[in-house]
C-alpha positions as protocol buffer text, in pm:
chain_id: "A"
residue {
  index: 1
  type: UNK
  ca { x: 19863 y: 23298 z: 14846 }
}
residue {
  index: 2
  type: UNK
  ca { x: 19782 y: 23424 z: 14502 }
}
residue {
  index: 3
  type: UNK
  ca { x: 19571 y: 23744 z: 14445 }
}
residue {
  index: 4
  type: UNK
  ca { x: 19263 y: 23669 z: 14212 }
}
residue {
  index: 5
  type: UNK
  ca { x: 19179 y: 24039 z: 14185 }
}
residue {
  index: 6
  type: UNK
  ca { x: 19364 y: 24356 z: 14295 }
}
residue {
  index: 7
  type: UNK
  ca { x: 19168 y: 24700 z: 14295 }
}
residue {
  index: 8
  type: UNK
  ca { x: 19303 y: 25036 z: 14374 }
}
residue {
  index: 9
  type: UNK
  ca { x: 19133 y: 25375 z: 14383 }
}
residue {
  index: 10
  type: UNK
  ca { x: 19184 y: 25709 z: 14553 }
}
residue {
  index: 11
  type: UNK
  ca { x: 18896 y: 25823 z: 14760 }
}
residue {
  index: 12
  type: UNK
  ca { x: 18762 y: 26152 z: 14659 }
}
residue {
  index: 13
  type: UNK
  ca { x: 18431 y: 26347 z: 14694 }
}
residue {
  index: 14
  type: UNK
  ca { x: 18268 y: 26161 z: 14412 }
}
residue {
  index: 15
  type: UNK
  ca { x: 18343 y: 25811 z: 14571 }
}
residue {
  index: 16
  type: UNK
  ca { x: 18179 y: 25943 z: 14890 }
}
residue {
  index: 17
  type: UNK
  ca { x: 17878 y: 26071 z: 14682 }
}
residue {
  index: 18
  type: UNK
  ca { x: 17841 y: 25743 z: 14492 }
}
residue {
  index: 19
  type: UNK
  ca { x: 17844 y: 25543 z: 14812 }
}
residue {
  index: 20
  type: UNK
  ca { x: 17566 y: 25749 z: 14982 }
}
residue {
  index: 21
  type: UNK
  ca { x: 17359 y: 25737 z: 14667 }
}
residue {
  index: 22
  type: UNK
  ca { x: 17378 y: 25357 z: 14672 }
}
residue {
  index: 23
  type: UNK
  ca { x: 17279 y: 25364 z: 15034 }
}
residue {
  index: 24
  type: UNK
  ca { x: 16987 y: 25605 z: 14986 }
}
residue {
  index: 25
  type: UNK
  ca { x: 16856 y: 25433 z: 14680 }
}
residue {
  index: 26
  type: UNK
  ca { x: 16866 y: 25098 z: 14857 }
}
residue {
  index: 27
  type: UNK
  ca { x: 16691 y: 25224 z: 15158 }
}
residue {
  index: 28
  type: UNK
  ca { x: 16416 y: 25407 z: 14966 }
}
residue {
  index: 29
  type: UNK
  ca { x: 16327 y: 25110 z: 14743 }
}
residue {
  index: 30
  type: UNK
  ca { x: 16294 y: 24903 z: 15060 }
}
residue {
  index: 31
  type: UNK
  ca { x: 16086 y: 25154 z: 15264 }
}
residue {
  index: 32
  type: UNK
  ca { x: 15823 y: 25224 z: 15002 }
}
residue {
  index: 33
  type: UNK
  ca { x: 15757 y: 24846 z: 14990 }
}
residue {
  index: 34
  type: UNK
  ca { x: 15732 y: 24814 z: 15354 }
}
residue {
  index: 35
  type: UNK
  ca { x: 15496 y: 25127 z: 15383 }
}
residue {
  index: 36
  type: UNK
  ca { x: 15256 y: 24984 z: 15118 }
}
residue {
  index: 37
  type: UNK
  ca { x: 15267 y: 24634 z: 15269 }
}
residue {
  index: 38
  type: UNK
  ca { x: 15206 y: 24724 z: 15612 }
}
residue {
  index: 39
  type: UNK
  ca { x: 14946 y: 25006 z: 15511 }
}
residue {
  index: 40
  type: UNK
  ca { x: 14760 y: 24739 z: 15316 }
}
residue {
  index: 41
  type: UNK
  ca { x: 14754 y: 24492 z: 15603 }
}
residue {
  index: 42
  type: UNK
  ca { x: 14643 y: 24764 z: 15844 }
}
residue {
  index: 43
  type: UNK
  ca { x: 14361 y: 24872 z: 15604 }
}
residue {
  index: 44
  type: UNK
  ca { x: 14252 y: 24493 z: 15576 }
}
residue {
  index: 45
  type: UNK
  ca { x: 14241 y: 24460 z: 15957 }
}
residue {
  index: 46
  type: UNK
  ca { x: 14051 y: 24785 z: 15999 }
}
residue {
  index: 47
  type: UNK
  ca { x: 13789 y: 24682 z: 15738 }
}
residue {
  index: 48
  type: UNK
  ca { x: 13761 y: 24340 z: 15909 }
}
residue {
  index: 49
  type: UNK
  ca { x: 13717 y: 24466 z: 16265 }
}
residue {
  index: 50
  type: UNK
  ca { x: 13479 y: 24749 z: 16150 }
}
residue {
  index: 51
  type: UNK
  ca { x: 13232 y: 24519 z: 15949 }
}
residue {
  index: 52
  type: UNK
  ca { x: 13339 y: 24167 z: 16073 }
}
residue {
  index: 53
  type: UNK
  ca { x: 13294 y: 24030 z: 15706 }
}
residue {
  index: 54
  type: UNK
  ca { x: 13472 y: 24017 z: 15381 }
}
residue {
  index: 55
  type: UNK
  ca { x: 13276 y: 23986 z: 15059 }
}
residue {
  index: 56
  type: UNK
  ca { x: 13414 y: 23899 z: 14713 }
}
residue {
  index: 57
  type: UNK
  ca { x: 13360 y: 24251 z: 14575 }
}
residue {
  index: 58
  type: UNK
  ca { x: 13557 y: 24409 z: 14862 }
}
residue {
  index: 59
  type: UNK
  ca { x: 13842 y: 24145 z: 14833 }
}
residue {
  index: 60
  type: UNK
  ca { x: 13865 y: 24219 z: 14451 }
}
residue {
  index: 61
  type: UNK
  ca { x: 13863 y: 24615 z: 14501 }
}
residue {
  index: 62
  type: UNK
  ca { x: 14124 y: 24575 z: 14778 }
}
residue {
  index: 63
  type: UNK
  ca { x: 14369 y: 24365 z: 14575 }
}
residue {
  index: 64
  type: UNK
  ca { x: 14338 y: 24609 z: 14279 }
}
residue {
  index: 65
  type: UNK
  ca { x: 14388 y: 24902 z: 14504 }
}
residue {
  index: 66
  type: UNK
  ca { x: 14680 y: 24752 z: 14673 }
}
residue {
  index: 67
  type: UNK
  ca { x: 14841 y: 24666 z: 14346 }
}
residue {
  index: 68
  type: UNK
  ca { x: 14787 y: 25023 z: 14242 }
}
residue {
  index: 69
  type: UNK
  ca { x: 14961 y: 25147 z: 14559 }
}
residue {
  index: 70
  type: UNK
  ca { x: 15249 y: 24940 z: 14489 }
}
residue {
  index: 71
  type: UNK
  ca { x: 15282 y: 25084 z: 14132 }
}
residue {
  index: 72
  type: UNK
  ca { x: 15236 y: 25450 z: 14261 }
}
residue {
  index: 73
  type: UNK
  ca { x: 15503 y: 25376 z: 14538 }
}
residue {
  index: 74
  type: UNK
  ca { x: 15734 y: 25242 z: 14267 }
}
residue {
  index: 75
  type: UNK
  ca { x: 15682 y: 25548 z: 14036 }
}
residue {
  index: 76
  type: UNK
  ca { x: 15701 y: 25786 z: 14328 }
}
residue {
  index: 77
  type: UNK
  ca { x: 16032 y: 25628 z: 14455 }
}
residue {
  index: 78
  type: UNK
  ca { x: 16180 y: 25607 z: 14100 }
}
residue {
  index: 79
  type: UNK
  ca { x: 16100 y: 25959 z: 13971 }
}
residue {
  index: 80
  type: UNK
  ca { x: 16074 y: 26185 z: 14286 }
}
residue {
  index: 81
  type: UNK
  ca { x: 16267 y: 26015 z: 14584 }
}
residue {
  index: 82
  type: UNK
  ca { x: 16560 y: 25926 z: 14374 }
}
residue {
  index: 83
  type: UNK
  ca { x: 16612 y: 26288 z: 14270 }
}
residue {
  index: 84
  type: UNK
  ca { x: 16600 y: 26373 z: 14638 }
}
residue {
  index: 85
  type: UNK
  ca { x: 16852 y: 26095 z: 14709 }
}
residue {
  index: 86
  type: UNK
  ca { x: 17094 y: 26253 z: 14461 }
}
residue {
  index: 87
  type: UNK
  ca { x: 17094 y: 26586 z: 14633 }
}
residue {
  index: 88
  type: UNK
  ca { x: 17123 y: 26424 z: 14988 }
}
residue {
  index: 89
  type: UNK
  ca { x: 17400 y: 26197 z: 14857 }
}
residue {
  index: 90
  type: UNK
  ca { x: 17587 y: 26499 z: 14717 }
}
residue {
  index: 91
  type: UNK
  ca { x: 17559 y: 26697 z: 15051 }
}
residue {
  index: 92
  type: UNK
  ca { x: 17674 y: 26394 z: 15266 }
}
residue {
  index: 93
  type: UNK
  ca { x: 17949 y: 26302 z: 15020 }
}
residue {
  index: 94
  type: UNK
  ca { x: 18092 y: 26664 z: 15047 }
}
residue {
  index: 95
  type: UNK
  ca { x: 18054 y: 26680 z: 15418 }
}
residue {
  index: 96
  type: UNK
  ca { x: 18205 y: 26338 z: 15492 }
}
residue {
  index: 97
  type: UNK
  ca { x: 18480 y: 26374 z: 15241 }
}
residue {
  index: 98
  type: UNK
  ca { x: 18590 y: 26706 z: 15410 }
}
residue {
  index: 99
  type: UNK
  ca { x: 18595 y: 26533 z: 15752 }
}
residue {
  index: 100
  type: UNK
  ca { x: 18789 y: 26233 z: 15616 }
}
residue {
  index: 101
  type: UNK
  ca { x: 19058 y: 26471 z: 15464 }
}
residue {
  index: 102
  type: UNK
  ca { x: 19073 y: 26670 z: 15801 }
}
residue {
  index: 103
  type: UNK
  ca { x: 19112 y: 26356 z: 15991 }
}
residue {
  index: 104
  type: UNK
  ca { x: 19349 y: 26154 z: 15762 }
}
residue {
  index: 105
  type: UNK
  ca { x: 19511 y: 26400 z: 15530 }
}
residue {
  index: 106
  type: UNK
  ca { x: 19516 y: 26407 z: 15152 }
}
residue {
  index: 107
  type: UNK
  ca { x: 19662 y: 26053 z: 15082 }
}
residue {
  index: 108
  type: UNK
  ca { x: 19336 y: 25866 z: 15053 }
}
residue {
  index: 109
  type: UNK
  ca { x: 19458 y: 25561 z: 14846 }
}
residue {
  index: 110
  type: UNK
  ca { x: 19261 y: 25230 z: 14907 }
}
residue {
  index: 111
  type: UNK
  ca { x: 19362 y: 24900 z: 14771 }
}
residue {
  index: 112
  type: UNK
  ca { x: 19144 y: 24583 z: 14788 }
}
residue {
  index: 113
  type: UNK
  ca { x: 19283 y: 24228 z: 14716 }
}
residue {
  index: 114
  type: UNK
  ca { x: 19063 y: 23936 z: 14669 }
}
residue {
  index: 115
  type: UNK
  ca { x: 19207 y: 23593 z: 14747 }
}
residue {
  index: 116
  type: UNK
  ca { x: 19071 y: 23234 z: 14719 }
}
residue {
  index: 117
  type: UNK
  ca { x: 18945 y: 23240 z: 15086 }
}
residue {
  index: 118
  type: UNK
  ca { x: 18941 y: 23603 z: 15193 }
}
residue {
  index: 119
  type: UNK
  ca { x: 18972 y: 23958 z: 15079 }
}
residue {
  index: 120
  type: UNK
  ca { x: 19168 y: 24254 z: 15231 }
}
residue {
  index: 121
  type: UNK
  ca { x: 19134 y: 24611 z: 15229 }
}
residue {
  index: 122
  type: UNK
  ca { x: 19438 y: 24849 z: 15296 }
}
residue {
  index: 123
  type: UNK
  ca { x: 19384 y: 25224 z: 15366 }
}
residue {
  index: 124
  type: UNK
  ca { x: 19664 y: 25435 z: 15501 }
}
residue {
  index: 125
  type: UNK
  ca { x: 19880 y: 25138 z: 15612 }
}
residue {
  index: 126
  type: UNK
  ca { x: 19593 y: 24981 z: 15803 }
}
residue {
  index: 127
  type: UNK
  ca { x: 19499 y: 24641 z: 15671 }
}
residue {
  index: 128
  type: UNK
  ca { x: 19166 y: 24487 z: 15747 }
}
residue {
  index: 129
  type: UNK
  ca { x: 19103 y: 24121 z: 15647 }
}
residue {
  index: 130
  type: UNK
  ca { x: 18756 y: 23967 z: 15590 }
}
residue {
  index: 131
  type: UNK
  ca { x: 18636 y: 23621 z: 15518 }
}
residue {
  index: 132
  type: UNK
  ca { x: 18380 y: 23589 z: 15239 }
}
residue {
  index: 133
  type: UNK
  ca { x: 18137 y: 23438 z: 15488 }
}
residue {
  index: 134
  type: UNK
  ca { x: 18133 y: 23776 z: 15663 }
}
residue {
  index: 135
  type: UNK
  ca { x: 17957 y: 23945 z: 15353 }
}
residue {
  index: 136
  type: UNK
  ca { x: 17588 y: 23966 z: 15408 }
}
residue {
  index: 137
  type: UNK
  ca { x: 17483 y: 24183 z: 15109 }
}
residue {
  index: 138
  type: UNK
  ca { x: 17619 y: 24287 z: 14792 }
}
residue {
  index: 139
  type: UNK
  ca { x: 17510 y: 24602 z: 14594 }
}
residue {
  index: 140
  type: UNK
  ca { x: 17583 y: 24744 z: 14253 }
}
residue {
  index: 141
  type: UNK
  ca { x: 17499 y: 25056 z: 14089 }
}
residue {
  index: 142
  type: UNK
  ca { x: 17618 y: 25213 z: 13761 }
}
residue {
  index: 143
  type: UNK
  ca { x: 17909 y: 25365 z: 13928 }
}
residue {
  index: 144
  type: UNK
  ca { x: 17971 y: 25176 z: 14241 }
}
residue {
  index: 145
  type: UNK
  ca { x: 18001 y: 24841 z: 14413 }
}
residue {
  index: 146
  type: UNK
  ca { x: 17930 y: 24775 z: 14770 }
}
residue {
  index: 147
  type: UNK
  ca { x: 17988 y: 24475 z: 15009 }
}
residue {
  index: 148
  type: UNK
  ca { x: 17832 y: 24481 z: 15362 }
}
residue {
  index: 149
  type: UNK
  ca { x: 18042 y: 24283 z: 15614 }
}
residue {
  index: 150
  type: UNK
  ca { x: 18004 y: 24204 z: 15972 }
}
residue {
  index: 151
  type: UNK
  ca { x: 17681 y: 24195 z: 16160 }
}
residue {
  index: 152
  type: UNK
  ca { x: 17686 y: 23837 z: 16292 }
}
residue {
  index: 153
  type: UNK
  ca { x: 18067 y: 23817 z: 16287 }
}
residue {
  index: 154
  type: UNK
  ca { x: 18142 y: 24167 z: 16413 }
}
residue {
  index: 155
  type: UNK
  ca { x: 18071 y: 24543 z: 16355 }
}
residue {
  index: 156
  type: UNK
  ca { x: 17869 y: 24596 z: 16040 }
}
residue {
  index: 157
  type: UNK
  ca { x: 18053 y: 24799 z: 15769 }
}
residue {
  index: 158
  type: UNK
  ca { x: 18027 y: 24884 z: 15404 }
}
residue {
  index: 159
  type: UNK
  ca { x: 18328 y: 24803 z: 15187 }
}
residue {
  index: 160
  type: UNK
  ca { x: 18269 y: 25000 z: 14873 }
}
residue {
  index: 161
  type: UNK
  ca { x: 18461 y: 25082 z: 14553 }
}
residue {
  index: 162
  type: UNK
  ca { x: 18406 y: 25259 z: 14234 }
}
residue {
  index: 163
  type: UNK
  ca { x: 18313 y: 25053 z: 13928 }
}
residue {
  index: 164
  type: UNK
  ca { x: 18587 y: 25228 z: 13742 }
}
residue {
  index: 165
  type: UNK
  ca { x: 18828 y: 25014 z: 13965 }
}
residue {
  index: 166
  type: UNK
  ca { x: 18730 y: 24725 z: 13741 }
}
residue {
  index: 167
  type: UNK
  ca { x: 18869 y: 24885 z: 13413 }
}
residue {
  index: 168
  type: UNK
  ca { x: 19061 y: 24630 z: 13215 }
}
residue {
  index: 169
  type: UNK
  ca { x: 18883 y: 24353 z: 13424 }
}
residue {
  index: 170
  type: UNK
  ca { x: 18596 y: 24132 z: 13305 }
}
residue {
  index: 171
  type: UNK
  ca { x: 18325 y: 24273 z: 13536 }
}
residue {
  index: 172
  type: UNK
  ca { x: 18088 y: 23986 z: 13483 }
}
residue {
  index: 173
  type: UNK
  ca { x: 18368 y: 23736 z: 13587 }
}
residue {
  index: 174
  type: UNK
  ca { x: 18421 y: 23957 z: 13894 }
}
residue {
  index: 175
  type: UNK
  ca { x: 18042 y: 23941 z: 13975 }
}
residue {
  index: 176
  type: UNK
  ca { x: 18030 y: 23581 z: 13926 }
}
residue {
  index: 177
  type: UNK
  ca { x: 18345 y: 23509 z: 14147 }
}
residue {
  index: 178
  type: UNK
  ca { x: 18207 y: 23704 z: 14436 }
}
residue {
  index: 179
  type: UNK
  ca { x: 17862 y: 23555 z: 14402 }
}
residue {
  index: 180
  type: UNK
  ca { x: 18014 y: 23209 z: 14433 }
}
residue {
  index: 181
  type: UNK
  ca { x: 18250 y: 23300 z: 14717 }
}
residue {
  index: 182
  type: UNK
  ca { x: 17994 y: 23502 z: 14926 }
}
residue {
  index: 183
  type: UNK
  ca { x: 17774 y: 23214 z: 15028 }
}
residue {
  index: 184
  type: UNK
  ca { x: 17571 y: 23407 z: 15283 }
}
residue {
  index: 185
  type: UNK
  ca { x: 17423 y: 23639 z: 15006 }
}
residue {
  index: 186
  type: UNK
  ca { x: 17140 y: 23457 z: 14832 }
}
residue {
  index: 187
  type: UNK
  ca { x: 17118 y: 23622 z: 14490 }
}
residue {
  index: 188
  type: UNK
  ca { x: 17456 y: 23794 z: 14408 }
}
residue {
  index: 189
  type: UNK
  ca { x: 17476 y: 24155 z: 14364 }
}
residue {
  index: 190
  type: UNK
  ca { x: 17146 y: 24363 z: 14411 }
}
residue {
  index: 191
  type: UNK
  ca { x: 17118 y: 24654 z: 14162 }
}
residue {
  index: 192
  type: UNK
  ca { x: 17038 y: 24982 z: 14314 }
}
């Protein structure tokens, strides 16, 4: 079976930091939307049960305030929470990189091979094989790519690799290739 793409990188503290930053940014963009959505629904139910009526003026004000809450949540997440995420990712990256080195030693070379019907990850002579059907989410940031595997088919895990692994490779062709192969992911890579 012929390899379509071969990627290699050495895990270091920056790789761990970038992975956690991707995770935290994705989580915070999701959380603020959920809070504003459910907060708005709760406010609507409270208003309905308190007065048992809805008039057009209330609905118009409510929709405008709810839209403003989404805008405020977006701005808060983008300008405040993301800065906190950078700090948290740096701390978790340092901590977990040290644990990884203590547990595995200093040879932390990872290789990923993408074939027509599967992809493999090799780390310290341990080879894991995944079907493209196992990929449930795909993330991309400026510095990192992540594939979430498992869940329905097994234990959920994140397969991540730095964007620098794709130097000399057509990144757009790689994105399109994975988007076509990973049929359980609706819209390809999500930018975080």
